[in-house]
CSV table of C-alpha atoms and ligand atoms in Angstrom, one decimal:
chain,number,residue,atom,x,y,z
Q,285,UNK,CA,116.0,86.8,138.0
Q,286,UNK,CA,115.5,89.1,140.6
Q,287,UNK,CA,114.6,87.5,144.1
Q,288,UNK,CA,112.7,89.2,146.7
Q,289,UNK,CA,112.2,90.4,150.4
Q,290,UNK,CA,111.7,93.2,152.0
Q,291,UNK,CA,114.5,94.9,153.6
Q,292,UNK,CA,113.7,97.0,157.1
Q,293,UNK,CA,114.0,100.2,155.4
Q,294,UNK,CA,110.7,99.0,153.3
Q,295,UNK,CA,109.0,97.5,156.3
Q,296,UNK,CA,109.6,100.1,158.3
Q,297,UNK,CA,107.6,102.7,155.6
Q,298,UNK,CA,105.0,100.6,154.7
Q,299,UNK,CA,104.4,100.9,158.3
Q,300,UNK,CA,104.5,105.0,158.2
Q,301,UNK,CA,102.3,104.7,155.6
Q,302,UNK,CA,99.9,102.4,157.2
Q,303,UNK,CA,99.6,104.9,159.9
Q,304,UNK,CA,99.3,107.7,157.7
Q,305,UNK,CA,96.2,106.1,156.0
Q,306,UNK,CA,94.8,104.9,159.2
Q,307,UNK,CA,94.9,108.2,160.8
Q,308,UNK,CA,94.5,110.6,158.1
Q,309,UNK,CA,92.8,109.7,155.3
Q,310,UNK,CA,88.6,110.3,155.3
Q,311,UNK,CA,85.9,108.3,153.8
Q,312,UNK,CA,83.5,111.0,152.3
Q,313,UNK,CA,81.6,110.1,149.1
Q,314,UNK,CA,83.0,113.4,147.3
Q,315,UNK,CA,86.5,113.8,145.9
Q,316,UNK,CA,88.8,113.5,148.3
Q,317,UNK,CA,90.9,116.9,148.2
Q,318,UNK,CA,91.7,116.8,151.7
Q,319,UNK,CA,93.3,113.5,151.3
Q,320,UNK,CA,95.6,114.1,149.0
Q,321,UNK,CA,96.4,117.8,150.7
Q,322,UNK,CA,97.9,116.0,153.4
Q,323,UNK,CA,99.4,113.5,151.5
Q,324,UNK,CA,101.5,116.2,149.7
Q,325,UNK,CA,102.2,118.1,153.0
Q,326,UNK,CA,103.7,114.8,153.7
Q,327,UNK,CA,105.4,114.7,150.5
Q,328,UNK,CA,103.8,111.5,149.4
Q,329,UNK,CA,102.8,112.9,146.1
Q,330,UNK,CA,106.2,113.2,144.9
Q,331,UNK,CA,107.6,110.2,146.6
Q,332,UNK,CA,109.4,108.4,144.0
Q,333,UNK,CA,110.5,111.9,142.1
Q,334,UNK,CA,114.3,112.8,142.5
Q,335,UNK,CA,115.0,115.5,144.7
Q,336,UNK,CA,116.5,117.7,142.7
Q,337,UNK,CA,112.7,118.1,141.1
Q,338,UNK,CA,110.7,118.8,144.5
Q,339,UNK,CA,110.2,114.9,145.3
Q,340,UNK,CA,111.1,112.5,148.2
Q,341,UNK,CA,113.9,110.5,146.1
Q,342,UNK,CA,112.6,106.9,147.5
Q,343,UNK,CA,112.7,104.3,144.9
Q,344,UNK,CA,109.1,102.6,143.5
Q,345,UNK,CA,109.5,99.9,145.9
Q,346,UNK,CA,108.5,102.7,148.4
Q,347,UNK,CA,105.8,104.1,146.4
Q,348,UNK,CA,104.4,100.6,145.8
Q,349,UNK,CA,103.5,100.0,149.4
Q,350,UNK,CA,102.4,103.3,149.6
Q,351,UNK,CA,99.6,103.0,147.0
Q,352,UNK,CA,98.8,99.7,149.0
Q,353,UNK,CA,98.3,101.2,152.3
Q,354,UNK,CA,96.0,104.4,151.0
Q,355,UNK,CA,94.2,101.6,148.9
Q,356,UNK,CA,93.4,99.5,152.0
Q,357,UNK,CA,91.6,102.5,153.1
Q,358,UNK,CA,90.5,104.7,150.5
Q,359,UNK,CA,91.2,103.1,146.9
Q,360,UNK,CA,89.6,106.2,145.5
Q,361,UNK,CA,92.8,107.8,146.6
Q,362,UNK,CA,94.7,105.4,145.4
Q,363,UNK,CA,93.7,105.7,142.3
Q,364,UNK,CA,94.3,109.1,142.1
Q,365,UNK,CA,97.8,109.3,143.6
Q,366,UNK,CA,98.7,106.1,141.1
Q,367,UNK,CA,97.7,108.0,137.8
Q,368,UNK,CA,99.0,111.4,139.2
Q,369,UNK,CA,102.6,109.6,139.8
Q,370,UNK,CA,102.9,106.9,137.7
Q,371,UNK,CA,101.6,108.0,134.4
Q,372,UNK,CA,100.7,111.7,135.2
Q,373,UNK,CA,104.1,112.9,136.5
Q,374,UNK,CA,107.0,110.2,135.5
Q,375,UNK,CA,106.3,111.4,131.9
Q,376,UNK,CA,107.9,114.7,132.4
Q,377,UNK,CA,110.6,112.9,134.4
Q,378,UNK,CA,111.4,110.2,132.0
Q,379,UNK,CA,110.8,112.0,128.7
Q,380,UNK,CA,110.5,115.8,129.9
Q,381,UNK,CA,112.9,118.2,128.2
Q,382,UNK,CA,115.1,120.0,131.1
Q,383,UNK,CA,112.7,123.2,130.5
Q,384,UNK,CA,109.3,120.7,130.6
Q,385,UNK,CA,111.0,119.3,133.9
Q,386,UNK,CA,111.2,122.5,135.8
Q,387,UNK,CA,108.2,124.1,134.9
Q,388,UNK,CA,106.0,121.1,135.9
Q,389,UNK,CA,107.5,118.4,138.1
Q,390,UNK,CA,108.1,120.9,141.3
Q,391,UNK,CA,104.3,121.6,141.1
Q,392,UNK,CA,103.7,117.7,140.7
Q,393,UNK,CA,106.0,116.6,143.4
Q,394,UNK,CA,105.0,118.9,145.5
Q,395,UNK,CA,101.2,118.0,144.8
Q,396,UNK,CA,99.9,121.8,143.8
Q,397,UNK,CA,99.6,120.5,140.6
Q,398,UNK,CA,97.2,117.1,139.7
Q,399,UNK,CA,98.4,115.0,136.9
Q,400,UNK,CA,96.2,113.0,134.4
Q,401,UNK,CA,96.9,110.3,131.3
Q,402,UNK,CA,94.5,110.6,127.9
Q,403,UNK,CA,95.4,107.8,125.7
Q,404,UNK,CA,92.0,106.0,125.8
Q,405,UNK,CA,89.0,106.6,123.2
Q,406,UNK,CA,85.7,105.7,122.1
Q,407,UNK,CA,87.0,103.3,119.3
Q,408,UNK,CA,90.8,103.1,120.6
Q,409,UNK,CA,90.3,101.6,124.1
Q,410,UNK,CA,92.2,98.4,124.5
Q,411,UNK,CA,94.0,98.7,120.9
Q,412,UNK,CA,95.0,101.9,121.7
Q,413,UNK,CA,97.2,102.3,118.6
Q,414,UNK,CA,93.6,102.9,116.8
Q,415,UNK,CA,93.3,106.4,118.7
Q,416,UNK,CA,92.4,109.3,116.5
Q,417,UNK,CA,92.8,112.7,118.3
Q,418,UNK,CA,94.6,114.8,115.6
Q,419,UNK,CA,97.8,116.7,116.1
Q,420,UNK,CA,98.1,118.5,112.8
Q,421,UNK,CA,101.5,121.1,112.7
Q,422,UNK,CA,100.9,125.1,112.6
Q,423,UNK,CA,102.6,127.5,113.2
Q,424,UNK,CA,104.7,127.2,116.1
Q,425,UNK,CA,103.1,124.0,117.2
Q,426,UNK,CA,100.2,122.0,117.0
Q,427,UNK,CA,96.6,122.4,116.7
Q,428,UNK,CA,94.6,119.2,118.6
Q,429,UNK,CA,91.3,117.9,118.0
Q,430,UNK,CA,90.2,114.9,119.3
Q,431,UNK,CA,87.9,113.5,122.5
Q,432,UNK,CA,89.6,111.3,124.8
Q,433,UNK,CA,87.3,108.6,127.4
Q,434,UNK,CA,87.5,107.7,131.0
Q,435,UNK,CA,90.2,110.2,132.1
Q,436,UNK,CA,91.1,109.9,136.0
Q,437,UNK,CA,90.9,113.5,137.5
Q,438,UNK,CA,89.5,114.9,134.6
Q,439,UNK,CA,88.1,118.3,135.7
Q,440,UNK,CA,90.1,118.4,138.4
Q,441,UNK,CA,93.7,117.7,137.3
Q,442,UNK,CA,96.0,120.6,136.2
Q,443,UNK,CA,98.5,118.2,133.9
Q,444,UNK,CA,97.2,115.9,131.0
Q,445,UNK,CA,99.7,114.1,129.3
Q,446,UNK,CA,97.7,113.4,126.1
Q,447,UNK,CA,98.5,111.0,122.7
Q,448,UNK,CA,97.6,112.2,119.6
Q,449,UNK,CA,98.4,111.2,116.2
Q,450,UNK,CA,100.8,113.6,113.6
Q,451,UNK,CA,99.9,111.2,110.8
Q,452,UNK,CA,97.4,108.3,111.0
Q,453,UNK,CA,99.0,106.3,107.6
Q,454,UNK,CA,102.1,106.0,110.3
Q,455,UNK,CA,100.0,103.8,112.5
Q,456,UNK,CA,101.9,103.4,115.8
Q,457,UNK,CA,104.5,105.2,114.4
Q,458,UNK,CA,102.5,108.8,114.0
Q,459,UNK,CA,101.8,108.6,117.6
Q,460,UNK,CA,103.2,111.6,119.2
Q,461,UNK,CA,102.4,113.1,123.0
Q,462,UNK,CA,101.5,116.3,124.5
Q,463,UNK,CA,101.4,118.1,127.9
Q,464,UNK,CA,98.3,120.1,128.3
Q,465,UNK,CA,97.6,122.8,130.8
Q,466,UNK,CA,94.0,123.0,132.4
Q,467,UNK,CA,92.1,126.3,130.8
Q,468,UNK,CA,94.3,126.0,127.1
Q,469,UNK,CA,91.7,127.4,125.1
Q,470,UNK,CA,90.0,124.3,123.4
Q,471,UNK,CA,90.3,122.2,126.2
Q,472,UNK,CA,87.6,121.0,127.7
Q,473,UNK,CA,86.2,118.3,130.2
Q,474,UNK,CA,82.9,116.4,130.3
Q,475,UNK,CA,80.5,115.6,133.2
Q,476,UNK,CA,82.1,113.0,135.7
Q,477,UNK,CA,80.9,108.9,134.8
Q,478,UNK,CA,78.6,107.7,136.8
Q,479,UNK,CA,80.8,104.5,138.0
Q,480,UNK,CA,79.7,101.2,140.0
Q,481,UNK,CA,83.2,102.0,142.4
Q,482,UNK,CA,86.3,104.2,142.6
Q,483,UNK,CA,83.5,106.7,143.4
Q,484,UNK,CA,85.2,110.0,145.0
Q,485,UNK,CA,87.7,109.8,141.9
Q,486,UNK,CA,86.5,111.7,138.9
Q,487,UNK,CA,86.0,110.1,135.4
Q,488,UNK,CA,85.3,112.5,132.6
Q,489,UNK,CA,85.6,112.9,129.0
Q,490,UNK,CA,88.8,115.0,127.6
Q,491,UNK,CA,87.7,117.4,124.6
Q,492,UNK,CA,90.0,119.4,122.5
Q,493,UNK,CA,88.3,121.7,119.5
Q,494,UNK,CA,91.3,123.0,117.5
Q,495,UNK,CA,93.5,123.4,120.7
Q,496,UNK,CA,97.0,125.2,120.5
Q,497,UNK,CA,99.7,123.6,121.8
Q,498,UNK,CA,103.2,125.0,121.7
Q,499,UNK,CA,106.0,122.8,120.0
Q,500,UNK,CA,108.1,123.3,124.0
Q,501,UNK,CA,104.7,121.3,124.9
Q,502,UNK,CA,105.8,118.3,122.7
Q,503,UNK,CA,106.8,115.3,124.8
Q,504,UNK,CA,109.5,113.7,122.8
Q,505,UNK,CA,110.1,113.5,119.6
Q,506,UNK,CA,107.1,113.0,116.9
Q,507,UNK,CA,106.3,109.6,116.6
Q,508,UNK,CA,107.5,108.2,119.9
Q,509,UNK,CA,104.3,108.6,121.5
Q,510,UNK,CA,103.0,105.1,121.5
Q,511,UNK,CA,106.1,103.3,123.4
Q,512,UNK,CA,106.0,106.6,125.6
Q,513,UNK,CA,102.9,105.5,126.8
Q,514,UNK,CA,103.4,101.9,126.7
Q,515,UNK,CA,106.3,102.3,129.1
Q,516,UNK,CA,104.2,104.5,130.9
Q,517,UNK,CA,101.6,101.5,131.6
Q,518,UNK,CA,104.2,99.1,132.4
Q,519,UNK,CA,105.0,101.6,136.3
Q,520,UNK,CA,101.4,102.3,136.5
Q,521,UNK,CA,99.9,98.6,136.2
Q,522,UNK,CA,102.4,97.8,139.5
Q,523,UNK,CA,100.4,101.1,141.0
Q,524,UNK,CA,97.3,99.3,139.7
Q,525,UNK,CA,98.2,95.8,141.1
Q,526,UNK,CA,99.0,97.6,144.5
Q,527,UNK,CA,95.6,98.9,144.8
Q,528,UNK,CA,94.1,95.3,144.2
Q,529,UNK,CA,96.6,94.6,147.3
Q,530,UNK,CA,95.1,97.2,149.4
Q,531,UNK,CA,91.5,96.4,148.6
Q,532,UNK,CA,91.8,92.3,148.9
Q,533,UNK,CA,93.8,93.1,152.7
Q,534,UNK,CA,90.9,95.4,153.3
Q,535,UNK,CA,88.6,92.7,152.5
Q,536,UNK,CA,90.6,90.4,154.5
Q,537,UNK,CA,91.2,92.6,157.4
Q,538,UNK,CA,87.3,92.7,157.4
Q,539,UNK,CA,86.2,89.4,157.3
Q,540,UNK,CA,88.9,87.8,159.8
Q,541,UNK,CA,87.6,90.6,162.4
Q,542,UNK,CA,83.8,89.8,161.7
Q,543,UNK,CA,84.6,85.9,162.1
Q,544,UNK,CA,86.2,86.7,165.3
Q,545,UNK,CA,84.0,88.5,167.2
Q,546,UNK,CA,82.0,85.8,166.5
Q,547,UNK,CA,78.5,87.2,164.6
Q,548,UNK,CA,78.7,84.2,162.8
Q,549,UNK,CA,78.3,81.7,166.2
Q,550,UNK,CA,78.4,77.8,165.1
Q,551,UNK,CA,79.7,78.7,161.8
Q,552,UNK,CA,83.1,79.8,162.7
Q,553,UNK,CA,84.9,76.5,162.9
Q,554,UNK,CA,83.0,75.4,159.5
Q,555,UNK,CA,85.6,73.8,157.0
Q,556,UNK,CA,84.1,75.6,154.6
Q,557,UNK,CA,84.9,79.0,156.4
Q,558,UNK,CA,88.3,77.9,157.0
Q,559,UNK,CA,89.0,76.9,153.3
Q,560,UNK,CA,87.7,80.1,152.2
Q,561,UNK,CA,89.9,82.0,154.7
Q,562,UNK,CA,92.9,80.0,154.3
Q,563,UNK,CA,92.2,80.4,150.1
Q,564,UNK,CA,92.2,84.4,150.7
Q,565,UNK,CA,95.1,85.2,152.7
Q,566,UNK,CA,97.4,83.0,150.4
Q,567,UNK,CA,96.1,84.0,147.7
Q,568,UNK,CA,96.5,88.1,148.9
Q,569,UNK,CA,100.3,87.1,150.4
Q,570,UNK,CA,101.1,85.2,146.9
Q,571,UNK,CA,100.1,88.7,145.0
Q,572,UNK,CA,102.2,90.5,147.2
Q,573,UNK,CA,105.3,88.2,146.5
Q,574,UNK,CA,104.6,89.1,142.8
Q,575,UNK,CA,103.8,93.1,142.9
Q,576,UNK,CA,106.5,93.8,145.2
Q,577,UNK,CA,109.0,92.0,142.9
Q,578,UNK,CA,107.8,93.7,139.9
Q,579,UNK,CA,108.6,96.8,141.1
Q,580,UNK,CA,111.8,95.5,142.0
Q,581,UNK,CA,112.5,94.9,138.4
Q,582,UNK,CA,111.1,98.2,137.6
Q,583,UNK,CA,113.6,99.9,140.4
Q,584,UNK,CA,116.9,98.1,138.5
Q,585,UNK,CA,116.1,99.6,135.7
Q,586,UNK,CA,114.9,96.4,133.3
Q,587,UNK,CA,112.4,96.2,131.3
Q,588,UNK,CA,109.4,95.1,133.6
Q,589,UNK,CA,106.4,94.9,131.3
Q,590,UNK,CA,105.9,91.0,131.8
Q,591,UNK,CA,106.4,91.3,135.7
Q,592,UNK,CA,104.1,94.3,135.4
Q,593,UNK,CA,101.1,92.5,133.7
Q,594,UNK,CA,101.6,89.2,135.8
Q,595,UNK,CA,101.3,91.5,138.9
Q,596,UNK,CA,98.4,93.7,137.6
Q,597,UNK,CA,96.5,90.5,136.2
Q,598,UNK,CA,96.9,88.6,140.0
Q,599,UNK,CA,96.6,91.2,142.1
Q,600,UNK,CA,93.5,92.4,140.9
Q,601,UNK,CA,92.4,89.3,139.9
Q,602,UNK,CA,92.8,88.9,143.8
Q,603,UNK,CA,91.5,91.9,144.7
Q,604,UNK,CA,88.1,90.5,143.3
Q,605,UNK,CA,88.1,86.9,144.3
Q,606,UNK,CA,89.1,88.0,147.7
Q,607,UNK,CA,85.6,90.8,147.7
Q,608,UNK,CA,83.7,87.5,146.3
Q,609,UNK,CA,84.6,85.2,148.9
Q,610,UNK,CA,84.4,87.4,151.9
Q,611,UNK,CA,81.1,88.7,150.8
Q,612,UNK,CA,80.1,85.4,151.2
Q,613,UNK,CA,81.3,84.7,154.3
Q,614,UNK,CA,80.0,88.3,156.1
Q,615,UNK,CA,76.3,87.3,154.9
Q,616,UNK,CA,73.6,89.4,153.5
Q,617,UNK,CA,74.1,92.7,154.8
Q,618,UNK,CA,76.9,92.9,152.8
Q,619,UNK,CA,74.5,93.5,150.2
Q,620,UNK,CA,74.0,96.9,151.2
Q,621,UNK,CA,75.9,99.5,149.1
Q,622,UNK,CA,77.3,101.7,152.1
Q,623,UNK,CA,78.8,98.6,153.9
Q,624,UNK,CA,82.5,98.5,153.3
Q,625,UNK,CA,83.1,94.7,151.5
Q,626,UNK,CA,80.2,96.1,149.3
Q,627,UNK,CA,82.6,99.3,148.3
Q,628,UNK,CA,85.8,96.8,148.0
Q,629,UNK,CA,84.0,94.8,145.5
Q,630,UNK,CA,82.3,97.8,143.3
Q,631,UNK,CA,86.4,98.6,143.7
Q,632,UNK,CA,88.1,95.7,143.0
Q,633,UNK,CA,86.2,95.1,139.8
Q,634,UNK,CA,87.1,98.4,138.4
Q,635,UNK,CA,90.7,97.5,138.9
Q,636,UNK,CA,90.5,94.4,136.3
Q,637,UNK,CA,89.9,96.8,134.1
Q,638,UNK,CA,91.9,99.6,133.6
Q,639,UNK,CA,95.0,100.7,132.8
Q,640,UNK,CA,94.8,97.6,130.3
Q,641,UNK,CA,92.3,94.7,131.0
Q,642,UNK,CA,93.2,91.8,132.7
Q,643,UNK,CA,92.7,90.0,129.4
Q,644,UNK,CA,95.5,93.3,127.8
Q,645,UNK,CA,97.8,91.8,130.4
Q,646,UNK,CA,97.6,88.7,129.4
Q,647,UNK,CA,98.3,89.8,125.8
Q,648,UNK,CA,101.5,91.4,127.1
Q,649,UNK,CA,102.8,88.3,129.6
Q,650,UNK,CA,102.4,86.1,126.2
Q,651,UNK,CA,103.9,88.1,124.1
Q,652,UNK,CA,107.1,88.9,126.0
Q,653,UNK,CA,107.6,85.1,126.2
Q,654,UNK,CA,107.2,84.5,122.7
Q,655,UNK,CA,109.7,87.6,122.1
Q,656,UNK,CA,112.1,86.5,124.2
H,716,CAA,N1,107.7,99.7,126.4
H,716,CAA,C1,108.3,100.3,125.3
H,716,CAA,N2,107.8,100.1,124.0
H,716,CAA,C2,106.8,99.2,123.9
H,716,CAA,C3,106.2,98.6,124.9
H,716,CAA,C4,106.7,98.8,126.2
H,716,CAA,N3,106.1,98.3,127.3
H,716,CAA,N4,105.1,97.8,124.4
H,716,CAA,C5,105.2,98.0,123.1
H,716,CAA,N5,106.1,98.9,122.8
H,716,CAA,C6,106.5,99.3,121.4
H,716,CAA,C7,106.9,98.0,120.6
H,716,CAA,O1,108.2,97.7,120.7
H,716,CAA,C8,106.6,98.5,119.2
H,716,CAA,O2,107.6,99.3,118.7
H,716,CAA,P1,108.4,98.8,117.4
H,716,CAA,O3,107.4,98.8,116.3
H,716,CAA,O4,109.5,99.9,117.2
H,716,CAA,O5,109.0,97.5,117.7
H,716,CAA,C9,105.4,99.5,119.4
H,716,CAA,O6,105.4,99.9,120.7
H,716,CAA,C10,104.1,98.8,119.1
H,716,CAA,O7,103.9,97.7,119.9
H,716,CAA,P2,102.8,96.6,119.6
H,716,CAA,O8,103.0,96.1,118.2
H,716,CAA,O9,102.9,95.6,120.8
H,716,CAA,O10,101.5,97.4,119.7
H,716,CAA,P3,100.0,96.9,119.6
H,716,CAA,O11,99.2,97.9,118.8
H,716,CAA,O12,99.9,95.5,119.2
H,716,CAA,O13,99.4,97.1,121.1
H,716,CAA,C11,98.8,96.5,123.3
H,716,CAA,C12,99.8,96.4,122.2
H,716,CAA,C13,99.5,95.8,124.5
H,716,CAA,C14,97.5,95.7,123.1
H,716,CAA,C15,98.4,97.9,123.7
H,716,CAA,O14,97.6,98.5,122.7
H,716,CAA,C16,97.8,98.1,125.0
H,716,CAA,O15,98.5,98.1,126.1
H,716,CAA,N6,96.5,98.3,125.1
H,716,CAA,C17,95.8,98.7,126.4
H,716,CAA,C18,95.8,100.2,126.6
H,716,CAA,C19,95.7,100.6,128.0
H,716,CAA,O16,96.3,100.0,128.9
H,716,CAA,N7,95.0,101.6,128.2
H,716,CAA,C20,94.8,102.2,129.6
H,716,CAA,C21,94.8,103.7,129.5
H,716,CAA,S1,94.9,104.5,131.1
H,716,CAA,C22,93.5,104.2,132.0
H,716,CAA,O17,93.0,103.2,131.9
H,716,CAA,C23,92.9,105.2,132.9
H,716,CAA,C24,93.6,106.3,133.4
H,716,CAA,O18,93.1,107.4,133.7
H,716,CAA,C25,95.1,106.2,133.6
């Protein structure tokens, strides 16, 4: 059982970070380029990437409460940096070949290149084993066809690490992964999603018509796709419980200021505000306690898929009920989509359901009890 605090070191970045998004980070409604070009000339796009590939060397811990402090400002950003890192650049790190590793993590680290994930498809969303993008072998590698859904950064990214299968009577086992360049001939993305939230980051389709990839593109070995991505998913639901941490202390940070200042005179001192104040900020500080320790597991080097699910399922689980209740405290102009608990809700929601539904996680959580 791993116990947790955190030490100065931690506290003592979360608050650089928390500087760095208050200061730096814009709230436009178009995708946010300049935000994330002064996050990498900070280095924060490679943060938990070793040094000896262009990164920052910190541990996740680090990265963690970095994702939470952009989130709290901008979870469009968030969202970005979280699939770029945790599930567009660690597979290179964790799975990459030494040649695959210098030719793309520098770029990744360094944030010239954008990363992207394509697992997800029409009729292989939540059981993603079902997927059905073809990877059928040629002549010095593969030739891909296949449409992938809801890709983060698609049209914008430069890296897709993408999941076909080699063999569909192998099931699980004919699952085999790919790292795609933007402009490969064959590869090509849709129009961006209209989306109720997560608005500046770009959701498109992923289509590949008889793409070539080379066999050096192969990520691993054929067949070892599926836990590839699973483990994958287990760093980037901590990144996706994060977020819901950013956006419920955004909500928070909100209401508590609103209250204060007093707009809502003879109210204030209401039991029923209290309750639903006192309900937020224990629920928020009870999420932390559980994300921050799941990506202390994930830093010693266990398995963390249990800790990651129970995180990704509270926090944004949190993230929602905190939107919820603060909407209801701030009154009806929060009904108005440009104010900001409006934005944290159309947010938070999307947060319950990616990278694995809330109802996925709890799949996972029961599961790794019964295994164990
Ligand atoms: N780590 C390593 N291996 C794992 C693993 C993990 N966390 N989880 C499962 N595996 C392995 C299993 O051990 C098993 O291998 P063996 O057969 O050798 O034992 C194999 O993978 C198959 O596992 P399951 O039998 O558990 O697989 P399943 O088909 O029952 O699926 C599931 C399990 C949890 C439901 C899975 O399909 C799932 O997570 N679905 C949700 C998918 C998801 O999260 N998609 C999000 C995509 S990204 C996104 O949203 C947006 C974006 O842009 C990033």
């Amino acid at each position: 059982m791993i116990m947790f605090t955190l030490s100065e070191y931690h506290l003592n970045k979360k608050e650089e970070f928390r500087e760095f998004a208050g200061k730096e980070l814009d709230l436009g409604d178009h995708f946010p380029r300049e935000n994330l070009q002064k996050a990498a000339q900070k280095g924060y796009l490679g943060l938990p990437i070793p040094k000896e590939w262009g990164g920052q060397g910190e541990d996740f811990l680090t990265y963690i409460l970095f994702i939470e402090e952009i989130s709290r400002v901008c979870s469009s950003t968030g969202v970005i940096i979280a699939v770029h890192t945790s599930v567009g650049t660690f597979p290179m790190l964790y799975y990459g070949t030494d040649q695959q590793k210098s030719r793309y993590l520098p770029g990744l680290a360094g944030g010239e290149l954008l990363g992207a994930f394509a697992l997800t498809e029409a009729g292989a969303g939540s059981d993603a084993a079902a997927l059905s993008t073809t990877a059928t072998t040629v002549d010095g590698g593969y030739c891909l066809n296949g449409c992938k859904l809801f890709i983060t950064s698609g049209g914008e990214a430069d890296i897709f690490t993408v999941f076909a299968t080699v063999d569909r009577s192998r099931g699980v086992k004919g699952i085999t992964a790919f790292l795609l360049e933007k402009g490969m001939p064959g590869l090509t993305s849709g129009h961006p999603e209209k989306k109720m939230g997560l608005n500046r980051s770009k959701t498109t389709e992923l289509r590949m018509e008889d793409l070539f990839v080379p066999a050096a593109n192969r990520l691993g070995k054929e067949g070892d796709g599926f836990q590839i991505a699973m483990s994958l998913l287990d760093g980037g639901r901590i990144g996706i419980a994060a977020q819901g941490l950013g956006l419920a202390q955004a909500g928070l940070d909100f209401s508590t200021a609103y209250l204060k200042e007093g707009e809502v005179s003879g109210r204030k001192t209401e039991q029923s505000v209290s309750f639903a104040l006192a309900d937020v900020a224990t629920g928020l500080e009870a999420a932390r306690l559980l994300v921050y320790r799941a990506a202390a597991v994930k830093d010693s080097g266990m398995r963390c898929s249990k800790e990651a699910s129970m995180a990704k399922l509270f926090a944004t689980d949190t993230a929602m009920a905190t939107a919820t209740r603060c909407m209801d405290l701030c009154g009806l102009s929060t009904a108005l989509i440009d104010h900001p608990l409006n934005r944290f809700f159309c947010d938070a929601k999307a947060t319950q359901i990616y990278e694995g539904s809330n109802q996925i996680q709890r799949i996972v959580i029961a599961r790794e009890l019964l295994r164990s």
